[in-house]
Amino acid sequence: ARLMVTGNKPGLFLGRVVRCGFPGSAHFRLSLAAEGFPSAEPGQFVHLRCSDALVRVPTAVAREAHGVDQSYWSAANPTAPLLRRPFSIAGLRFDGRTCEIDLLGRVVGPGTSWLASLAPGDAIDVLGPLGNAFSMPGSNRRVLLVAGGVGLPPIRWLGERLRTSDVPCDAIYGAQTRTLLPVTLLQ
């Protein structure tokens, strides 16, 4: 279900996990379906809330618990991460008004651990698309794409876009260690 959208501008969306997996020992891959999500380009990203949805605390409860006379929003799990996490978009597909967004992340703390624990059908709060897209080169140029670690997703998507536009390209990617290479993302 769509929470808010204004044309092709960024908005707040309710995404549903379509696919999830682990392309390496430290990484997770998610594909999210979000109705009404606007078109995006390689280089853009989304912000994900890495906890259960917020719940509204009614005025009477707020007054008793916190001495305030108005309702407020609180995390369903008070120990859950408060701030959103940015994730580069690794791919985007449309089926009517539903957009499928591919993401790759590395488990480094409670927020990304929560994301890695999601299963198909689980809901997630998505803000985006945000940021600036990569500039597309002319078709008469050969392109060298360079990425490392979780910087690979937007470069992968850019490579796909270049290939479909008949722009020749090569890619170089790396990581701190061999075990941190999310190589199955490329398959």
Short mmCIF file of N, CA and C in Angstrom, two decimals:
data_model
loop_
_atom_site.label_atom_id
_atom_site.label_comp_id
_atom_site.label_asym_id
_atom_site.label_seq_id
_atom_site.Cartn_x
_atom_site.Cartn_y
_atom_site.Cartn_z
N ALA A 1 0.84 -1.18 0.00
CA ALA A 1 0.00 0.00 0.00
C ALA A 1 0.88 1.24 0.00
N ARG A 2 0.46 2.25 -0.70
CA ARG A 2 1.21 3.49 -0.80
C ARG A 2 0.88 4.36 0.40
N LEU A 3 1.91 4.93 1.03
CA LEU A 3 1.69 5.82 2.15
C LEU A 3 1.59 7.27 1.69
N MET A 4 2.49 7.69 0.79
CA MET A 4 2.47 9.07 0.31
C MET A 4 3.28 9.12 -0.98
N VAL A 5 2.80 9.86 -1.94
CA VAL A 5 3.57 10.06 -3.16
C VAL A 5 3.10 11.36 -3.80
N THR A 6 4.04 12.07 -4.40
CA THR A 6 3.71 13.30 -5.10
C THR A 6 4.39 13.26 -6.47
N GLY A 7 3.67 12.79 -7.47
CA GLY A 7 4.23 12.72 -8.83
C GLY A 7 5.45 11.82 -8.88
N ASN A 8 6.52 12.28 -9.55
CA ASN A 8 7.76 11.52 -9.63
C ASN A 8 8.76 11.94 -8.57
N LYS A 9 8.31 12.69 -7.59
CA LYS A 9 9.21 13.14 -6.52
C LYS A 9 9.35 12.05 -5.48
N PRO A 10 10.41 12.13 -4.65
CA PRO A 10 10.57 11.14 -3.58
C PRO A 10 9.35 11.12 -2.68
N GLY A 11 9.11 9.97 -2.10
CA GLY A 11 7.98 9.82 -1.20
C GLY A 11 8.25 8.73 -0.18
N LEU A 12 7.27 8.52 0.67
CA LEU A 12 7.33 7.49 1.69
C LEU A 12 6.42 6.36 1.25
N PHE A 13 6.95 5.14 1.21
CA PHE A 13 6.23 3.99 0.68
C PHE A 13 6.30 2.82 1.63
N LEU A 14 5.28 1.99 1.57
CA LEU A 14 5.30 0.74 2.30
C LEU A 14 5.74 -0.33 1.31
N GLY A 15 6.92 -0.88 1.55
CA GLY A 15 7.44 -1.94 0.68
C GLY A 15 7.17 -3.30 1.29
N ARG A 16 7.11 -4.30 0.43
CA ARG A 16 6.95 -5.69 0.87
C ARG A 16 8.12 -6.49 0.31
N VAL A 17 8.73 -7.31 1.15
CA VAL A 17 9.84 -8.14 0.70
C VAL A 17 9.30 -9.18 -0.28
N VAL A 18 9.90 -9.23 -1.47
CA VAL A 18 9.53 -10.19 -2.49
C VAL A 18 10.52 -11.36 -2.48
N ARG A 19 11.80 -11.02 -2.40
CA ARG A 19 12.86 -12.02 -2.35
C ARG A 19 13.93 -11.56 -1.37
N CYS A 20 14.59 -12.51 -0.75
CA CYS A 20 15.70 -12.21 0.13
C CYS A 20 16.71 -13.35 0.03
N GLY A 21 17.94 -13.03 0.30
CA GLY A 21 18.97 -14.06 0.22
C GLY A 21 20.28 -13.53 0.75
N PHE A 22 21.29 -14.40 0.70
CA PHE A 22 22.61 -14.07 1.23
C PHE A 22 23.66 -14.42 0.18
N PRO A 23 24.10 -13.42 -0.60
CA PRO A 23 25.08 -13.69 -1.66
C PRO A 23 26.50 -13.90 -1.14
N GLY A 24 26.71 -13.77 0.14
CA GLY A 24 28.02 -13.97 0.75
C GLY A 24 27.84 -14.09 2.25
N SER A 25 28.90 -14.32 2.96
CA SER A 25 28.79 -14.55 4.40
C SER A 25 28.37 -13.30 5.18
N ALA A 26 28.65 -12.12 4.67
CA ALA A 26 28.37 -10.89 5.42
C ALA A 26 27.28 -10.03 4.78
N HIS A 27 26.78 -10.42 3.62
CA HIS A 27 25.82 -9.58 2.88
C HIS A 27 24.44 -10.21 2.82
N PHE A 28 23.46 -9.34 2.62
CA PHE A 28 22.10 -9.79 2.36
C PHE A 28 21.60 -9.06 1.13
N ARG A 29 20.68 -9.68 0.44
CA ARG A 29 20.07 -9.09 -0.75
C ARG A 29 18.57 -9.09 -0.54
N LEU A 30 17.93 -7.96 -0.80
CA LEU A 30 16.48 -7.83 -0.69
C LEU A 30 15.91 -7.29 -1.99
N SER A 31 14.77 -7.82 -2.37
CA SER A 31 13.98 -7.23 -3.45
C SER A 31 12.66 -6.83 -2.81
N LEU A 32 12.30 -5.55 -2.94
CA LEU A 32 11.10 -5.01 -2.32
C LEU A 32 10.11 -4.58 -3.40
N ALA A 33 8.84 -4.84 -3.18
CA ALA A 33 7.78 -4.35 -4.06
C ALA A 33 7.14 -3.15 -3.39
N ALA A 34 7.02 -2.04 -4.12
CA ALA A 34 6.43 -0.82 -3.57
C ALA A 34 5.51 -0.21 -4.62
N GLU A 35 4.23 -0.18 -4.32
CA GLU A 35 3.26 0.38 -5.26
C GLU A 35 3.42 1.89 -5.34
N GLY A 36 3.47 2.43 -6.58
CA GLY A 36 3.54 3.87 -6.78
C GLY A 36 4.94 4.45 -6.66
N PHE A 37 5.96 3.62 -6.39
CA PHE A 37 7.32 4.14 -6.29
C PHE A 37 7.72 4.74 -7.64
N PRO A 38 8.25 5.97 -7.64
CA PRO A 38 8.57 6.62 -8.92
C PRO A 38 9.81 6.03 -9.58
N SER A 39 9.98 6.34 -10.83
CA SER A 39 11.15 5.89 -11.56
C SER A 39 12.40 6.48 -10.93
N ALA A 40 13.48 5.72 -10.97
CA ALA A 40 14.77 6.16 -10.43
C ALA A 40 15.84 5.80 -11.45
N GLU A 41 17.04 6.28 -11.22
CA GLU A 41 18.16 6.03 -12.12
C GLU A 41 19.35 5.50 -11.32
N PRO A 42 20.28 4.80 -11.99
CA PRO A 42 21.48 4.33 -11.29
C PRO A 42 22.20 5.48 -10.59
N GLY A 43 22.57 5.23 -9.34
CA GLY A 43 23.23 6.25 -8.52
C GLY A 43 22.32 6.77 -7.43
N GLN A 44 21.01 6.56 -7.58
CA GLN A 44 20.09 7.02 -6.55
C GLN A 44 19.96 5.96 -5.46
N PHE A 45 19.38 6.35 -4.32
CA PHE A 45 19.29 5.45 -3.18
C PHE A 45 17.96 5.60 -2.47
N VAL A 46 17.72 4.71 -1.52
CA VAL A 46 16.54 4.77 -0.66
C VAL A 46 17.01 4.79 0.79
N HIS A 47 16.17 5.31 1.66
CA HIS A 47 16.39 5.25 3.11
C HIS A 47 15.38 4.26 3.67
N LEU A 48 15.86 3.29 4.43
CA LEU A 48 14.99 2.26 5.00
C LEU A 48 14.91 2.42 6.50
N ARG A 49 13.70 2.29 7.03
CA ARG A 49 13.54 2.23 8.49
C ARG A 49 13.88 0.80 8.88
N CYS A 50 14.85 0.64 9.75
CA CYS A 50 15.37 -0.68 10.12
C CYS A 50 14.77 -1.17 11.42
N SER A 51 13.46 -1.12 11.52
CA SER A 51 12.76 -1.63 12.69
C SER A 51 11.30 -1.77 12.32
N ASP A 52 10.53 -2.37 13.23
CA ASP A 52 9.10 -2.50 12.99
C ASP A 52 8.50 -1.10 12.85
N ALA A 53 7.35 -1.03 12.21
CA ALA A 53 6.69 0.25 11.97
C ALA A 53 6.44 1.00 13.27
N LEU A 54 6.34 2.30 13.15
CA LEU A 54 6.01 3.13 14.31
C LEU A 54 4.56 2.91 14.72
N VAL A 55 4.28 3.05 15.99
CA VAL A 55 2.91 2.92 16.48
C VAL A 55 2.51 4.23 17.15
N ARG A 56 1.23 4.56 17.05
CA ARG A 56 0.72 5.79 17.65
C ARG A 56 0.32 5.52 19.10
N VAL A 57 0.87 6.31 20.02
CA VAL A 57 0.54 6.19 21.44
C VAL A 57 -0.53 7.22 21.74
N PRO A 58 -1.73 6.79 22.16
CA PRO A 58 -2.83 7.73 22.39
C PRO A 58 -2.54 8.72 23.51
N THR A 59 -3.29 9.83 23.52
CA THR A 59 -3.10 10.90 24.49
C THR A 59 -3.14 10.42 25.93
N ALA A 60 -4.11 9.59 26.30
CA ALA A 60 -4.23 9.14 27.69
C ALA A 60 -2.99 8.37 28.12
N VAL A 61 -2.47 7.50 27.25
CA VAL A 61 -1.27 6.73 27.58
C VAL A 61 -0.07 7.67 27.66
N ALA A 62 0.02 8.62 26.72
CA ALA A 62 1.14 9.57 26.72
C ALA A 62 1.14 10.41 27.99
N ARG A 63 -0.03 10.84 28.44
CA ARG A 63 -0.14 11.65 29.65
C ARG A 63 0.32 10.85 30.87
N GLU A 64 -0.15 9.59 30.96
CA GLU A 64 0.19 8.75 32.11
C GLU A 64 1.68 8.38 32.12
N ALA A 65 2.20 8.01 30.96
CA ALA A 65 3.59 7.53 30.90
C ALA A 65 4.62 8.65 30.85
N HIS A 66 4.28 9.76 30.19
CA HIS A 66 5.29 10.79 29.95
C HIS A 66 4.86 12.19 30.36
N GLY A 67 3.66 12.34 30.89
CA GLY A 67 3.22 13.64 31.35
C GLY A 67 2.93 14.63 30.23
N VAL A 68 2.67 14.14 29.02
CA VAL A 68 2.34 15.03 27.90
C VAL A 68 0.87 14.89 27.56
N ASP A 69 0.26 15.94 27.00
CA ASP A 69 -1.17 15.95 26.71
C ASP A 69 -1.49 15.70 25.25
N GLN A 70 -0.57 15.16 24.50
CA GLN A 70 -0.88 14.86 23.11
C GLN A 70 -0.33 13.49 22.75
N SER A 71 -0.89 12.90 21.70
CA SER A 71 -0.39 11.60 21.28
C SER A 71 0.95 11.82 20.56
N TYR A 72 1.74 10.76 20.48
CA TYR A 72 3.02 10.85 19.80
C TYR A 72 3.30 9.51 19.14
N TRP A 73 4.30 9.50 18.29
CA TRP A 73 4.68 8.27 17.60
C TRP A 73 5.86 7.66 18.32
N SER A 74 5.84 6.36 18.46
CA SER A 74 6.91 5.65 19.14
C SER A 74 7.22 4.37 18.39
N ALA A 75 8.47 3.92 18.46
CA ALA A 75 8.82 2.66 17.82
C ALA A 75 8.13 1.52 18.55
N ALA A 76 7.64 0.55 17.79
CA ALA A 76 7.00 -0.61 18.40
C ALA A 76 7.98 -1.33 19.31
N ASN A 77 9.25 -1.29 18.98
CA ASN A 77 10.31 -1.86 19.79
C ASN A 77 11.20 -0.70 20.23
N PRO A 78 11.14 -0.27 21.49
CA PRO A 78 11.90 0.92 21.92
C PRO A 78 13.42 0.78 21.81
N THR A 79 13.96 -0.43 21.69
CA THR A 79 15.40 -0.60 21.55
C THR A 79 15.82 -0.66 20.08
N ALA A 80 14.87 -0.57 19.16
CA ALA A 80 15.16 -0.66 17.73
C ALA A 80 15.89 0.61 17.27
N PRO A 81 16.70 0.49 16.20
CA PRO A 81 17.39 1.66 15.67
C PRO A 81 16.41 2.76 15.29
N LEU A 82 16.74 3.99 15.62
CA LEU A 82 15.87 5.13 15.36
C LEU A 82 16.06 5.68 13.94
N LEU A 83 17.31 5.80 13.49
CA LEU A 83 17.59 6.45 12.21
C LEU A 83 17.48 5.48 11.04
N ARG A 84 17.06 6.01 9.91
CA ARG A 84 16.99 5.23 8.68
C ARG A 84 18.41 4.92 8.19
N ARG A 85 18.51 3.89 7.36
CA ARG A 85 19.80 3.52 6.76
C ARG A 85 19.70 3.73 5.25
N PRO A 86 20.74 4.33 4.63
CA PRO A 86 20.71 4.53 3.18
C PRO A 86 21.22 3.27 2.46
N PHE A 87 20.55 2.93 1.36
CA PHE A 87 20.97 1.81 0.52
C PHE A 87 20.86 2.22 -0.93
N SER A 88 21.96 2.07 -1.67
CA SER A 88 21.94 2.34 -3.11
C SER A 88 21.03 1.34 -3.79
N ILE A 89 20.32 1.81 -4.79
CA ILE A 89 19.44 0.94 -5.55
C ILE A 89 20.30 0.12 -6.52
N ALA A 90 20.13 -1.20 -6.48
CA ALA A 90 20.90 -2.11 -7.34
C ALA A 90 20.15 -2.48 -8.61
N GLY A 91 18.88 -2.14 -8.68
CA GLY A 91 18.07 -2.44 -9.85
C GLY A 91 16.63 -2.05 -9.58
N LEU A 92 15.89 -1.83 -10.67
CA LEU A 92 14.51 -1.36 -10.56
C LEU A 92 13.72 -1.93 -11.73
N ARG A 93 12.54 -2.52 -11.43
CA ARG A 93 11.66 -3.04 -12.47
C ARG A 93 10.23 -2.63 -12.16
N PHE A 94 9.44 -2.42 -13.20
CA PHE A 94 8.04 -2.02 -13.02
C PHE A 94 7.12 -3.08 -13.59
N ASP A 95 6.02 -3.32 -12.87
CA ASP A 95 4.93 -4.16 -13.35
C ASP A 95 3.66 -3.37 -13.04
N GLY A 96 3.22 -2.58 -14.01
CA GLY A 96 2.11 -1.67 -13.77
C GLY A 96 2.55 -0.58 -12.81
N ARG A 97 1.78 -0.38 -11.73
CA ARG A 97 2.12 0.65 -10.74
C ARG A 97 3.07 0.12 -9.66
N THR A 98 3.34 -1.19 -9.68
CA THR A 98 4.22 -1.76 -8.67
C THR A 98 5.66 -1.77 -9.15
N CYS A 99 6.53 -1.29 -8.32
CA CYS A 99 7.95 -1.22 -8.62
C CYS A 99 8.67 -2.24 -7.75
N GLU A 100 9.60 -2.97 -8.33
CA GLU A 100 10.43 -3.89 -7.56
C GLU A 100 11.83 -3.29 -7.47
N ILE A 101 12.32 -3.13 -6.24
CA ILE A 101 13.58 -2.46 -5.96
C ILE A 101 14.57 -3.50 -5.41
N ASP A 102 15.75 -3.62 -6.04
CA ASP A 102 16.79 -4.53 -5.57
C ASP A 102 17.78 -3.77 -4.71
N LEU A 103 18.16 -4.38 -3.57
CA LEU A 103 19.10 -3.77 -2.64
C LEU A 103 20.12 -4.80 -2.18
N LEU A 104 21.30 -4.34 -1.83
CA LEU A 104 22.34 -5.19 -1.26
C LEU A 104 22.88 -4.48 -0.04
N GLY A 105 23.05 -5.20 1.04
CA GLY A 105 23.60 -4.60 2.26
C GLY A 105 24.55 -5.54 2.95
N ARG A 106 25.28 -4.99 3.88
CA ARG A 106 26.22 -5.77 4.69
C ARG A 106 25.77 -5.67 6.13
N VAL A 107 25.73 -6.78 6.83
CA VAL A 107 25.32 -6.80 8.23
C VAL A 107 26.46 -6.24 9.07
N VAL A 108 26.20 -5.08 9.72
CA VAL A 108 27.22 -4.45 10.55
C VAL A 108 26.69 -4.03 11.93
N GLY A 109 25.40 -4.12 12.15
CA GLY A 109 24.84 -3.70 13.43
C GLY A 109 23.38 -4.11 13.55
N PRO A 110 22.68 -3.59 14.56
CA PRO A 110 21.29 -4.01 14.78
C PRO A 110 20.35 -3.67 13.64
N GLY A 111 20.52 -2.52 12.99
CA GLY A 111 19.63 -2.14 11.89
C GLY A 111 19.77 -3.05 10.70
N THR A 112 21.00 -3.31 10.27
CA THR A 112 21.20 -4.18 9.12
C THR A 112 20.94 -5.64 9.49
N SER A 113 21.13 -6.02 10.74
CA SER A 113 20.75 -7.38 11.19
C SER A 113 19.25 -7.56 11.06
N TRP A 114 18.49 -6.54 11.44
CA TRP A 114 17.03 -6.60 11.31
C TRP A 114 16.63 -6.76 9.86
N LEU A 115 17.27 -5.98 8.96
CA LEU A 115 16.96 -6.09 7.54
C LEU A 115 17.26 -7.48 7.02
N ALA A 116 18.41 -8.04 7.43
CA ALA A 116 18.81 -9.37 6.97
C ALA A 116 17.86 -10.45 7.46
N SER A 117 17.10 -10.18 8.52
CA SER A 117 16.18 -11.18 9.07
C SER A 117 14.81 -11.17 8.39
N LEU A 118 14.57 -10.22 7.49
CA LEU A 118 13.25 -10.13 6.84
C LEU A 118 13.00 -11.32 5.92
N ALA A 119 11.74 -11.65 5.78
CA ALA A 119 11.31 -12.77 4.93
C ALA A 119 10.28 -12.27 3.92
N PRO A 120 10.07 -13.01 2.83
CA PRO A 120 9.05 -12.61 1.86
C PRO A 120 7.71 -12.33 2.54
N GLY A 121 7.11 -11.19 2.15
CA GLY A 121 5.84 -10.75 2.71
C GLY A 121 5.99 -9.74 3.82
N ASP A 122 7.17 -9.65 4.45
CA ASP A 122 7.39 -8.68 5.52
C ASP A 122 7.32 -7.25 4.97
N ALA A 123 6.83 -6.33 5.79
CA ALA A 123 6.69 -4.92 5.40
C ALA A 123 7.91 -4.13 5.84
N ILE A 124 8.21 -3.11 5.07
CA ILE A 124 9.32 -2.21 5.40
C ILE A 124 9.00 -0.81 4.89
N ASP A 125 9.36 0.17 5.68
CA ASP A 125 9.13 1.59 5.39
C ASP A 125 10.27 2.08 4.49
N VAL A 126 9.94 2.59 3.29
CA VAL A 126 10.93 3.00 2.29
C VAL A 126 10.74 4.47 1.95
N LEU A 127 11.79 5.25 2.02
CA LEU A 127 11.79 6.66 1.62
C LEU A 127 12.69 6.79 0.40
N GLY A 128 12.16 7.34 -0.70
CA GLY A 128 13.01 7.49 -1.87
C GLY A 128 12.19 7.73 -3.12
N PRO A 129 12.81 7.77 -4.27
CA PRO A 129 14.26 7.70 -4.48
C PRO A 129 14.92 9.03 -4.14
N LEU A 130 16.12 8.95 -3.62
CA LEU A 130 16.87 10.12 -3.18
C LEU A 130 18.21 10.19 -3.92
N GLY A 131 18.85 11.35 -3.87
CA GLY A 131 20.18 11.52 -4.44
C GLY A 131 20.17 11.80 -5.92
N ASN A 132 21.38 11.94 -6.45
CA ASN A 132 21.57 12.25 -7.86
C ASN A 132 22.00 11.01 -8.62
N ALA A 133 21.53 10.90 -9.84
CA ALA A 133 21.89 9.78 -10.70
C ALA A 133 23.25 10.01 -11.34
N PHE A 134 23.86 8.91 -11.79
CA PHE A 134 25.10 9.00 -12.55
C PHE A 134 24.82 9.66 -13.89
N SER A 135 25.80 10.34 -14.45
CA SER A 135 25.70 10.86 -15.82
C SER A 135 25.90 9.71 -16.78
N MET A 136 25.10 9.66 -17.80
CA MET A 136 25.22 8.61 -18.81
C MET A 136 26.15 9.10 -19.92
N PRO A 137 27.15 8.29 -20.28
CA PRO A 137 28.08 8.69 -21.34
C PRO A 137 27.44 8.51 -22.71
N GLY A 138 28.06 9.12 -23.70
CA GLY A 138 27.60 8.93 -25.07
C GLY A 138 27.87 7.52 -25.54
N SER A 139 27.16 7.07 -26.55
CA SER A 139 27.30 5.69 -27.02
C SER A 139 28.62 5.44 -27.74
N ASN A 140 29.36 6.47 -28.09
CA ASN A 140 30.62 6.30 -28.79
C ASN A 140 31.81 6.21 -27.83
N ARG A 141 31.56 6.03 -26.53
CA ARG A 141 32.64 5.98 -25.54
C ARG A 141 32.65 4.63 -24.85
N ARG A 142 33.82 4.15 -24.51
CA ARG A 142 33.97 2.94 -23.70
C ARG A 142 34.08 3.40 -22.25
N VAL A 143 33.43 2.67 -21.33
CA VAL A 143 33.33 3.09 -19.94
C VAL A 143 34.02 2.07 -19.04
N LEU A 144 34.74 2.56 -18.02
CA LEU A 144 35.33 1.72 -16.99
C LEU A 144 34.59 2.01 -15.69
N LEU A 145 33.95 0.98 -15.13
CA LEU A 145 33.21 1.11 -13.87
C LEU A 145 34.07 0.54 -12.76
N VAL A 146 34.21 1.28 -11.65
CA VAL A 146 35.03 0.85 -10.52
C VAL A 146 34.19 0.94 -9.25
N ALA A 147 34.17 -0.15 -8.46
CA ALA A 147 33.39 -0.17 -7.23
C ALA A 147 34.06 -1.07 -6.20
N GLY A 148 33.66 -0.88 -4.95
CA GLY A 148 34.17 -1.72 -3.87
C GLY A 148 33.09 -2.02 -2.86
N GLY A 149 33.08 -3.24 -2.34
CA GLY A 149 32.16 -3.62 -1.27
C GLY A 149 30.72 -3.35 -1.61
N VAL A 150 29.99 -2.70 -0.69
CA VAL A 150 28.58 -2.40 -0.93
C VAL A 150 28.41 -1.20 -1.87
N GLY A 151 29.51 -0.67 -2.40
CA GLY A 151 29.42 0.35 -3.45
C GLY A 151 29.14 -0.29 -4.81
N LEU A 152 29.09 -1.62 -4.83
CA LEU A 152 28.85 -2.33 -6.08
C LEU A 152 27.43 -2.20 -6.63
N PRO A 153 26.36 -2.18 -5.80
CA PRO A 153 25.00 -2.18 -6.36
C PRO A 153 24.70 -1.08 -7.39
N PRO A 154 25.01 0.19 -7.13
CA PRO A 154 24.66 1.17 -8.16
C PRO A 154 25.50 1.03 -9.42
N ILE A 155 26.73 0.53 -9.28
CA ILE A 155 27.60 0.31 -10.44
C ILE A 155 27.08 -0.86 -11.27
N ARG A 156 26.59 -1.90 -10.59
CA ARG A 156 25.99 -3.04 -11.28
C ARG A 156 24.80 -2.58 -12.11
N TRP A 157 23.93 -1.78 -11.50
CA TRP A 157 22.75 -1.28 -12.21
C TRP A 157 23.16 -0.38 -13.37
N LEU A 158 24.15 0.47 -13.16
CA LEU A 158 24.65 1.33 -14.24
C LEU A 158 25.18 0.47 -15.38
N GLY A 159 25.92 -0.60 -15.05
CA GLY A 159 26.44 -1.50 -16.08
C GLY A 159 25.32 -2.13 -16.90
N GLU A 160 24.25 -2.55 -16.22
CA GLU A 160 23.09 -3.10 -16.94
C GLU A 160 22.50 -2.07 -17.89
N ARG A 161 22.36 -0.85 -17.39
CA ARG A 161 21.77 0.23 -18.20
C ARG A 161 22.66 0.54 -19.40
N LEU A 162 23.99 0.56 -19.19
CA LEU A 162 24.91 0.81 -20.30
C LEU A 162 24.82 -0.30 -21.33
N ARG A 163 24.76 -1.56 -20.86
CA ARG A 163 24.69 -2.70 -21.77
C ARG A 163 23.43 -2.63 -22.64
N THR A 164 22.28 -2.28 -22.04
CA THR A 164 21.05 -2.18 -22.82
C THR A 164 21.06 -0.98 -23.76
N SER A 165 21.95 -0.02 -23.51
CA SER A 165 22.09 1.16 -24.39
C SER A 165 23.23 0.97 -25.38
N ASP A 166 23.80 -0.24 -25.45
CA ASP A 166 24.90 -0.57 -26.37
C ASP A 166 26.14 0.28 -26.13
N VAL A 167 26.40 0.63 -24.86
CA VAL A 167 27.62 1.35 -24.50
C VAL A 167 28.59 0.31 -23.94
N PRO A 168 29.76 0.12 -24.58
CA PRO A 168 30.70 -0.88 -24.08
C PRO A 168 31.28 -0.45 -22.73
N CYS A 169 31.39 -1.43 -21.81
CA CYS A 169 31.95 -1.11 -20.50
C CYS A 169 32.65 -2.31 -19.90
N ASP A 170 33.60 -2.02 -19.04
CA ASP A 170 34.31 -3.01 -18.24
C ASP A 170 34.15 -2.60 -16.79
N ALA A 171 34.29 -3.58 -15.89
CA ALA A 171 34.12 -3.28 -14.47
C ALA A 171 35.27 -3.86 -13.66
N ILE A 172 35.66 -3.11 -12.64
CA ILE A 172 36.64 -3.56 -11.66
C ILE A 172 35.99 -3.36 -10.30
N TYR A 173 35.98 -4.40 -9.48
CA TYR A 173 35.40 -4.26 -8.15
C TYR A 173 36.25 -5.03 -7.15
N GLY A 174 36.17 -4.60 -5.91
CA GLY A 174 36.97 -5.24 -4.87
C GLY A 174 36.30 -5.09 -3.52
N ALA A 175 36.95 -5.65 -2.51
CA ALA A 175 36.48 -5.58 -1.13
C ALA A 175 37.68 -5.76 -0.21
N GLN A 176 37.47 -5.53 1.08
CA GLN A 176 38.56 -5.67 2.05
C GLN A 176 39.14 -7.07 2.05
N THR A 177 38.28 -8.07 1.94
CA THR A 177 38.73 -9.46 1.89
C THR A 177 37.89 -10.21 0.87
N ARG A 178 38.38 -11.37 0.46
CA ARG A 178 37.66 -12.19 -0.52
C ARG A 178 36.27 -12.57 -0.02
N THR A 179 36.14 -12.84 1.27
CA THR A 179 34.84 -13.24 1.82
C THR A 179 33.81 -12.10 1.81
N LEU A 180 34.29 -10.87 1.66
CA LEU A 180 33.37 -9.73 1.62
C LEU A 180 32.95 -9.35 0.20
N LEU A 181 33.35 -10.14 -0.79
CA LEU A 181 32.91 -9.89 -2.16
C LEU A 181 31.51 -10.47 -2.36
N PRO A 182 30.52 -9.63 -2.62
CA PRO A 182 29.16 -10.14 -2.85
C PRO A 182 29.01 -10.56 -4.32
N VAL A 183 29.81 -11.53 -4.75
CA VAL A 183 29.89 -11.85 -6.18
C VAL A 183 28.60 -12.41 -6.76
N THR A 184 27.76 -13.06 -5.97
CA THR A 184 26.54 -13.61 -6.54
C THR A 184 25.57 -12.51 -6.94
N LEU A 185 25.81 -11.28 -6.49
CA LEU A 185 24.98 -10.16 -6.92
C LEU A 185 25.09 -9.99 -8.44
N LEU A 186 26.23 -10.34 -8.99
CA LEU A 186 26.46 -10.14 -10.42
C LEU A 186 25.82 -11.20 -11.28
N GLN A 187 25.31 -12.26 -10.70
CA GLN A 187 24.74 -13.35 -11.50
C GLN A 187 23.27 -13.12 -11.77
#
